[in-house]
CSV table of C-alpha atoms and ligand atoms in Angstrom, one decimal:
chain,number,residue,atom,x,y,z
A,1262,MET,CA,-77.8,-120.3,22.8
A,1263,ILE,CA,-79.0,-118.6,25.9
A,1264,ILE,CA,-81.8,-116.0,26.3
A,1265,LEU,CA,-81.7,-113.8,29.3
A,1266,LYS,CA,-84.6,-111.5,30.2
A,1267,LEU,CA,-83.9,-108.6,32.5
A,1268,GLY,CA,-87.2,-107.5,34.1
A,1269,GLY,CA,-88.2,-103.8,34.2
A,1270,SER,CA,-88.5,-104.3,37.9
A,1271,ILE,CA,-84.8,-104.8,38.1
A,1272,LEU,CA,-83.5,-102.2,35.7
A,1273,THR,CA,-85.9,-99.4,36.6
A,1274,GLU,CA,-87.7,-98.0,39.6
A,1275,LYS,CA,-90.8,-99.7,38.2
A,1276,ASP,CA,-93.5,-97.8,40.1
A,1277,SER,CA,-91.9,-94.4,39.5
A,1278,LEU,CA,-94.3,-92.1,37.6
A,1279,LYS,CA,-91.2,-90.7,35.8
A,1280,PRO,CA,-88.7,-92.9,34.0
A,1281,LYS,CA,-85.9,-93.8,36.4
A,1282,ILE,CA,-83.1,-96.3,35.9
A,1283,ASN,CA,-81.8,-98.5,38.7
A,1284,LEU,CA,-78.1,-97.8,37.9
A,1285,ASP,CA,-76.7,-100.0,40.7
A,1286,ASN,CA,-78.5,-103.0,39.4
A,1287,LEU,CA,-77.7,-102.2,35.7
A,1288,ASN,CA,-74.0,-101.7,36.5
A,1289,ARG,CA,-73.7,-104.9,38.5
A,1290,ILE,CA,-75.6,-107.0,35.9
A,1291,ALA,CA,-73.5,-105.6,33.1
A,1292,ILE,CA,-70.3,-106.6,35.0
A,1293,GLU,CA,-71.7,-110.1,35.6
A,1294,ILE,CA,-72.5,-110.6,32.0
A,1295,GLY,CA,-69.1,-109.1,30.9
A,1296,ASP,CA,-67.4,-111.5,33.3
A,1297,PHE,CA,-69.3,-114.5,32.0
A,1298,LEU,CA,-68.3,-113.5,28.4
A,1299,LYS,CA,-64.6,-113.4,29.4
A,1300,ASP,CA,-64.5,-117.2,29.3
A,1301,HIS,CA,-67.4,-117.8,26.8
A,1302,ASP,CA,-67.1,-116.7,23.2
A,1303,LEU,CA,-70.4,-115.1,22.1
A,1304,LYS,CA,-69.9,-116.5,18.6
A,1305,ASP,CA,-69.9,-120.1,20.0
A,1306,GLU,CA,-72.3,-119.6,22.9
A,1307,GLY,CA,-74.9,-117.1,21.5
A,1308,LEU,CA,-76.7,-114.9,23.9
A,1309,ILE,CA,-79.7,-112.7,23.4
A,1310,ILE,CA,-80.9,-110.1,26.0
A,1311,VAL,CA,-84.5,-109.0,26.3
A,1312,HIS,CA,-85.3,-106.4,28.8
A,1313,GLY,CA,-88.6,-104.9,30.2
A,1314,ALA,CA,-89.6,-101.3,29.8
A,1315,GLY,CA,-90.4,-100.6,33.4
A,1316,SER,CA,-91.0,-97.0,34.2
A,1317,PHE,CA,-89.7,-96.0,30.7
A,1318,GLY,CA,-92.7,-97.7,29.1
A,1319,HIS,CA,-95.7,-98.3,31.4
A,1320,PRO,CA,-96.6,-94.7,32.4
A,1321,TYR,CA,-96.8,-93.6,28.7
A,1322,ALA,CA,-98.5,-96.7,27.4
A,1323,LYS,CA,-101.0,-96.3,30.2
A,1324,LYS,CA,-101.5,-92.5,29.6
A,1325,TYR,CA,-102.1,-93.0,25.9
A,1326,ARG,CA,-103.9,-96.2,26.4
A,1327,ILE,CA,-101.8,-98.0,23.7
A,1328,GLY,CA,-103.4,-101.4,22.9
A,1329,GLU,CA,-107.0,-100.3,23.5
A,1330,PRO,CA,-109.3,-99.9,20.4
A,1331,PHE,CA,-109.8,-96.3,19.3
A,1332,PRO,CA,-111.8,-94.4,16.6
A,1333,ASP,CA,-109.9,-92.8,13.7
A,1334,SER,CA,-110.6,-89.4,15.2
A,1335,GLU,CA,-108.1,-90.2,18.0
A,1336,TYR,CA,-105.3,-91.2,15.6
A,1337,PRO,CA,-103.3,-87.9,16.1
A,1338,LYS,CA,-103.1,-88.3,19.9
A,1339,LYS,CA,-102.4,-92.1,19.6
A,1340,ARG,CA,-99.6,-91.6,17.1
A,1341,ILE,CA,-97.9,-89.1,19.4
A,1342,GLY,CA,-98.4,-91.4,22.3
A,1343,PHE,CA,-96.9,-94.3,20.3
A,1344,SER,CA,-93.9,-92.1,19.3
A,1345,ILE,CA,-93.3,-90.9,22.9
A,1346,THR,CA,-93.5,-94.4,24.3
A,1347,HIS,CA,-91.1,-95.8,21.7
A,1348,ASN,CA,-88.7,-93.0,22.1
A,1349,SER,CA,-88.6,-93.4,25.8
A,1350,VAL,CA,-87.9,-97.2,25.8
A,1351,ASN,CA,-85.5,-96.9,22.9
A,1352,GLY,CA,-83.5,-94.3,24.8
A,1353,PHE,CA,-83.5,-96.6,27.9
A,1354,SER,CA,-82.2,-99.5,25.8
A,1355,GLY,CA,-79.5,-97.3,24.5
A,1356,VAL,CA,-78.3,-96.7,28.1
A,1357,ILE,CA,-78.4,-100.4,28.8
A,1358,SER,CA,-76.3,-101.1,25.8
A,1359,GLU,CA,-73.9,-98.3,26.8
A,1360,TYR,CA,-73.2,-100.1,30.1
A,1361,PHE,CA,-72.7,-103.4,28.3
A,1362,ILE,CA,-70.3,-101.9,25.8
A,1363,GLU,CA,-68.3,-100.4,28.7
A,1364,ASN,CA,-67.8,-104.0,29.8
A,1365,ASP,CA,-66.5,-105.0,26.4
A,1366,ILE,CA,-69.8,-106.6,25.4
A,1367,PRO,CA,-70.7,-106.0,21.7
A,1368,ALA,CA,-74.3,-105.1,22.4
A,1369,ILE,CA,-76.6,-104.0,19.6
A,1370,SER,CA,-79.9,-102.6,20.7
A,1371,ILE,CA,-82.6,-103.6,18.2
A,1372,PRO,CA,-86.0,-101.8,18.4
A,1373,PRO,CA,-88.8,-104.3,18.3
A,1374,SER,CA,-91.1,-101.7,16.7
A,1375,SER,CA,-88.8,-102.0,13.6
A,1376,ILE,CA,-88.8,-105.8,13.2
A,1377,ILE,CA,-92.1,-107.0,14.9
A,1378,LYS,CA,-95.8,-106.6,14.0
A,1379,SER,CA,-98.7,-108.1,15.8
A,1380,SER,CA,-102.3,-109.2,15.4
A,1381,ASN,CA,-104.6,-108.5,18.3
A,1382,LYS,CA,-101.7,-108.2,20.7
A,1383,ARG,CA,-99.9,-111.3,19.6
A,1384,ILE,CA,-96.7,-111.3,17.5
A,1385,SER,CA,-97.6,-112.1,13.9
A,1386,TYR,CA,-94.3,-111.1,12.2
A,1387,PHE,CA,-90.8,-111.1,13.6
A,1388,ASN,CA,-87.6,-110.6,11.5
A,1389,LEU,CA,-85.7,-113.5,13.1
A,1390,ASP,CA,-83.2,-113.6,10.3
A,1391,LEU,CA,-81.7,-110.3,11.4
A,1392,ILE,CA,-81.4,-111.5,15.0
A,1393,LYS,CA,-79.8,-114.8,13.9
A,1394,ASP,CA,-77.3,-112.9,11.7
A,1395,TYR,CA,-76.2,-110.7,14.6
A,1396,VAL,CA,-75.8,-113.8,16.8
A,1397,PHE,CA,-73.8,-115.7,14.1
A,1398,GLN,CA,-71.5,-112.7,13.8
A,1399,GLY,CA,-70.8,-112.7,17.6
A,1400,PHE,CA,-73.0,-109.7,18.6
A,1401,LEU,CA,-75.2,-109.6,21.6
A,1402,PRO,CA,-78.7,-108.5,20.4
A,1403,VAL,CA,-80.7,-106.4,23.0
A,1404,LEU,CA,-84.5,-106.4,22.5
A,1405,TYR,CA,-87.1,-104.9,24.7
A,1406,GLY,CA,-90.7,-104.3,25.5
A,1407,ASP,CA,-91.9,-101.8,22.9
A,1408,VAL,CA,-94.9,-100.5,21.0
A,1409,VAL,CA,-95.6,-102.1,17.6
A,1410,LEU,CA,-98.1,-101.8,14.7
A,1411,ASP,CA,-101.0,-104.2,15.1
A,1412,ASP,CA,-103.3,-105.2,12.2
A,1413,THR,CA,-106.4,-105.3,14.3
A,1414,LEU,CA,-105.8,-102.6,17.0
A,1415,LYS,CA,-103.6,-100.4,14.8
A,1416,MET,CA,-101.0,-100.2,17.5
A,1417,THR,CA,-100.2,-102.1,20.7
A,1418,VAL,CA,-97.6,-102.8,23.4
A,1419,ILE,CA,-95.6,-106.0,23.2
A,1420,SER,CA,-94.0,-107.1,26.4
A,1421,GLY,CA,-90.4,-108.4,26.8
A,1422,ASP,CA,-92.0,-111.6,28.1
A,1423,GLN,CA,-93.9,-112.2,24.8
A,1424,ILE,CA,-90.7,-111.4,22.8
A,1425,LEU,CA,-88.8,-113.9,25.0
A,1426,SER,CA,-91.4,-116.6,24.5
A,1427,TYR,CA,-91.6,-116.0,20.7
A,1428,LEU,CA,-87.8,-116.3,20.4
A,1429,ALA,CA,-87.7,-119.4,22.6
A,1430,LYS,CA,-90.4,-121.0,20.4
A,1431,ASN,CA,-88.7,-120.2,17.2
A,1432,LEU,CA,-85.0,-120.6,17.9
A,1433,ILE,CA,-83.2,-123.2,19.8
A,1434,PHE,CA,-82.0,-122.3,23.3
A,1435,GLU,CA,-80.2,-124.3,25.9
A,1436,LYS,CA,-81.2,-121.9,28.7
A,1437,VAL,CA,-84.1,-119.5,29.1
A,1438,ILE,CA,-83.6,-117.3,32.1
A,1439,LEU,CA,-85.8,-114.6,33.5
A,1440,ALA,CA,-84.4,-112.3,36.1
A,1441,THR,CA,-86.9,-110.3,38.2
A,1442,ASP,CA,-87.1,-108.7,41.7
A,1443,VAL,CA,-88.3,-111.7,43.7
A,1444,ASP,CA,-86.8,-115.1,44.2
A,1445,GLY,CA,-89.1,-116.8,41.7
A,1446,VAL,CA,-92.8,-117.8,41.6
A,1447,PHE,CA,-94.5,-118.1,45.0
A,1448,ASN,CA,-97.9,-119.6,45.9
A,1449,LYS,CA,-99.0,-116.0,46.5
A,1450,ASN,CA,-97.5,-112.6,46.0
A,1451,PRO,CA,-94.4,-112.5,48.3
A,1452,LYS,CA,-94.5,-108.7,48.5
A,1453,LEU,CA,-98.0,-108.9,50.1
A,1454,TYR,CA,-97.8,-112.1,52.1
A,1455,ASP,CA,-95.0,-112.9,54.5
A,1456,ASP,CA,-95.9,-116.5,54.5
A,1457,ALA,CA,-95.7,-116.9,50.7
A,1458,LYS,CA,-93.8,-120.0,49.7
A,1459,LEU,CA,-91.4,-120.3,46.8
A,1460,ILE,CA,-92.5,-122.9,44.2
A,1461,LYS,CA,-89.3,-124.7,43.0
A,1462,VAL,CA,-90.9,-126.4,40.0
A,1463,LEU,CA,-94.1,-124.9,38.4
A,1464,ASN,CA,-96.2,-126.9,36.0
A,1465,SER,CA,-99.4,-124.9,35.8
A,1466,LEU,CA,-101.3,-121.8,37.1
A,1467,GLU,CA,-103.2,-124.2,39.4
A,1468,ASP,CA,-100.0,-124.4,41.6
A,1469,LEU,CA,-100.8,-120.9,42.9
A,1470,ASP,CA,-103.2,-120.2,45.7
A,1471,SER,CA,-104.3,-116.7,44.6
A,1472,PHE,CA,-103.3,-114.4,41.9
A,1473,ASP,CA,-103.1,-110.6,41.8
A,1474,SER,CA,-101.1,-110.1,38.6
A,1475,THR,CA,-98.4,-107.9,40.1
A,1476,THR,CA,-97.7,-105.4,42.8
A,1477,ASN,CA,-95.8,-103.4,40.3
A,1478,VAL,CA,-97.4,-101.1,37.8
A,1479,ASP,CA,-97.4,-103.2,34.6
A,1480,VAL,CA,-99.6,-102.8,31.5
A,1481,THR,CA,-98.5,-106.1,30.1
A,1482,GLY,CA,-99.7,-108.6,32.7
A,1483,GLY,CA,-96.9,-108.7,35.3
A,1484,MET,CA,-96.1,-112.0,36.9
A,1485,PHE,CA,-99.4,-113.5,35.7
A,1486,GLY,CA,-98.7,-112.7,32.1
A,1487,LYS,CA,-95.1,-113.9,32.5
A,1488,ILE,CA,-96.2,-117.3,33.9
A,1489,GLN,CA,-98.8,-117.8,31.2
A,1490,GLU,CA,-96.2,-117.3,28.5
A,1491,LEU,CA,-93.8,-119.6,30.2
A,1492,ILE,CA,-96.2,-122.4,30.8
A,1493,GLU,CA,-97.2,-122.3,27.1
A,1494,LEU,CA,-93.5,-122.5,26.3
A,1495,ALA,CA,-93.0,-125.4,28.7
A,1496,ASP,CA,-95.8,-127.3,27.0
A,1497,LEU,CA,-93.9,-127.0,23.8
A,1498,GLY,CA,-90.9,-128.6,25.5
A,1499,VAL,CA,-88.9,-125.4,26.4
A,1500,GLU,CA,-88.0,-125.1,30.1
A,1501,SER,CA,-87.3,-121.8,31.7
A,1502,MET,CA,-86.3,-120.4,35.1
A,1503,ILE,CA,-87.1,-117.3,37.0
A,1504,ILE,CA,-84.4,-116.0,39.3
A,1505,ASN,CA,-83.8,-112.9,41.5
A,1506,ALA,CA,-81.5,-110.4,39.8
A,1507,GLN,CA,-81.2,-108.5,43.0
A,1508,THR,CA,-79.1,-111.2,44.5
A,1509,PRO,CA,-75.5,-110.7,43.4
A,1510,SER,CA,-73.9,-113.5,41.3
A,1511,LEU,CA,-77.2,-115.2,40.5
A,1512,ILE,CA,-77.2,-114.1,36.9
A,1513,ILE,CA,-73.6,-115.1,36.2
A,1514,ASN,CA,-74.1,-118.5,37.9
A,1515,ALA,CA,-77.3,-119.1,36.0
A,1516,LEU,CA,-75.5,-118.3,32.8
A,1517,LYS,CA,-72.7,-120.7,33.7
A,1518,GLY,CA,-75.3,-123.4,34.4
A,1519,ILE,CA,-74.6,-123.6,38.1
A,1520,GLU,CA,-77.8,-124.4,40.1
A,1521,VAL,CA,-79.3,-121.3,41.7
A,1522,LYS,CA,-82.3,-120.5,43.8
A,1523,GLY,CA,-85.4,-119.8,41.8
A,1524,THR,CA,-88.4,-121.4,40.0
A,1525,LEU,CA,-88.1,-123.9,37.2
A,1526,ILE,CA,-91.1,-123.9,34.8
A,1527,LYS,CA,-91.5,-127.2,33.1
A,1528,SER,CA,-94.2,-129.1,31.4
A,1529,LYS,CA,-96.6,-131.4,33.3
A,1530,LEU,CA,-96.9,-133.4,30.1
A,1531,GLU,CA,-95.2,-136.8,30.5
A,1532,SER,CA,-93.1,-136.5,27.3
A,1533,PHE,CA,-91.3,-133.4,28.5
A,1534,SER,CA,-91.1,-134.1,32.2
A,1535,GLY,CA,-87.9,-136.1,31.9
B,2052,ADP,P1,-90.5,-107.8,35.7
B,2052,ADP,O1,-90.7,-106.3,35.6
B,2052,ADP,O2,-89.2,-108.2,36.4
B,2052,ADP,O3,-90.7,-108.6,34.5
B,2052,ADP,P2,-93.1,-108.0,37.1
B,2052,ADP,O4,-93.2,-106.7,37.8
B,2052,ADP,O5,-93.8,-108.1,35.8
B,2052,ADP,O6,-91.6,-108.3,36.8
B,2052,ADP,O7,-93.4,-109.2,38.0
B,2052,ADP,C1,-92.7,-109.4,39.2
B,2052,ADP,C2,-93.6,-109.0,40.4
B,2052,ADP,O8,-94.7,-109.9,40.4
B,2052,ADP,C3,-93.0,-109.2,41.7
B,2052,ADP,O9,-92.4,-108.0,42.1
B,2052,ADP,C4,-94.2,-109.6,42.7
B,2052,ADP,O10,-94.6,-108.5,43.4
B,2052,ADP,C5,-95.3,-109.9,41.7
B,2052,ADP,N1,-96.0,-111.1,42.0
B,2052,ADP,C6,-97.4,-111.3,42.1
B,2052,ADP,N2,-97.7,-112.5,42.4
B,2052,ADP,C7,-96.6,-113.2,42.5
B,2052,ADP,C8,-96.3,-114.6,42.8
B,2052,ADP,N3,-97.2,-115.5,43.0
B,2052,ADP,N4,-95.0,-115.0,42.9
B,2052,ADP,C9,-94.0,-114.1,42.6
B,2052,ADP,N5,-94.2,-112.8,42.3
B,2052,ADP,C10,-95.5,-112.3,42.3
């Protein structure tokens, strides 16, 4: 099986204050995935898509401070904020699935708020059986960063990156691919420093010189949160790669297993280093 995460930075204008889709990227990526599936049967291969919320989630999650503790008196406002955020990301996921379906991909958008619960911002329940059943029947499940009920904070935001890492820990994947808007992980933020260098193989956060979590507006930790999830995953023996989805053909080539430019995140532990 393959898991492909499409970053909110790629599918939306992430820093826009209003939800805005990057239709050029979405269209091209849907075509690339559709082309890949022309020679690969979903029933044999198994592919799961997770996408970020970008400007469909972050502005609302921030406005209603979803994920911060609150007194019961604020429940009415929080509930509306939760509903607004979910409705926005859910609608966005519907549009993504529409583009997939147009390319003959049997996509089924599955709202994480309906199948996931968390405890202090970490996933504590995930209906994986449903996901597995869709994969076994040859569908392409589409999951995304969403709001969920949390048994300590009442409600929170779960990032696409956390969903990807949970799936990769609990199901068996041959490839874990994250597509974002930069070439991979650099020693420092490439959007702020011209001399930033791409790290081809990353083993730990210590490989980075400095860390400002992201230049994009992100309530779930940006690149820093992403790498933390992926290093934890690597230490459990699951390698992943970060690639740039702005470069045409990189996604289809990565899906095919052709070597592409990017960062490989693998464990520094001997037993997994190969
Ligand atoms: P996505 O929405 O695709 O999941 P994020 O916005 O969360 O992606 O993270 C990608 C962003 O992280 C990049 O646009 C980049 O500006 C920022 N970033 C910060 N530090 C680094 C770094 N050391 N290497 C690469 N990107 C970095």
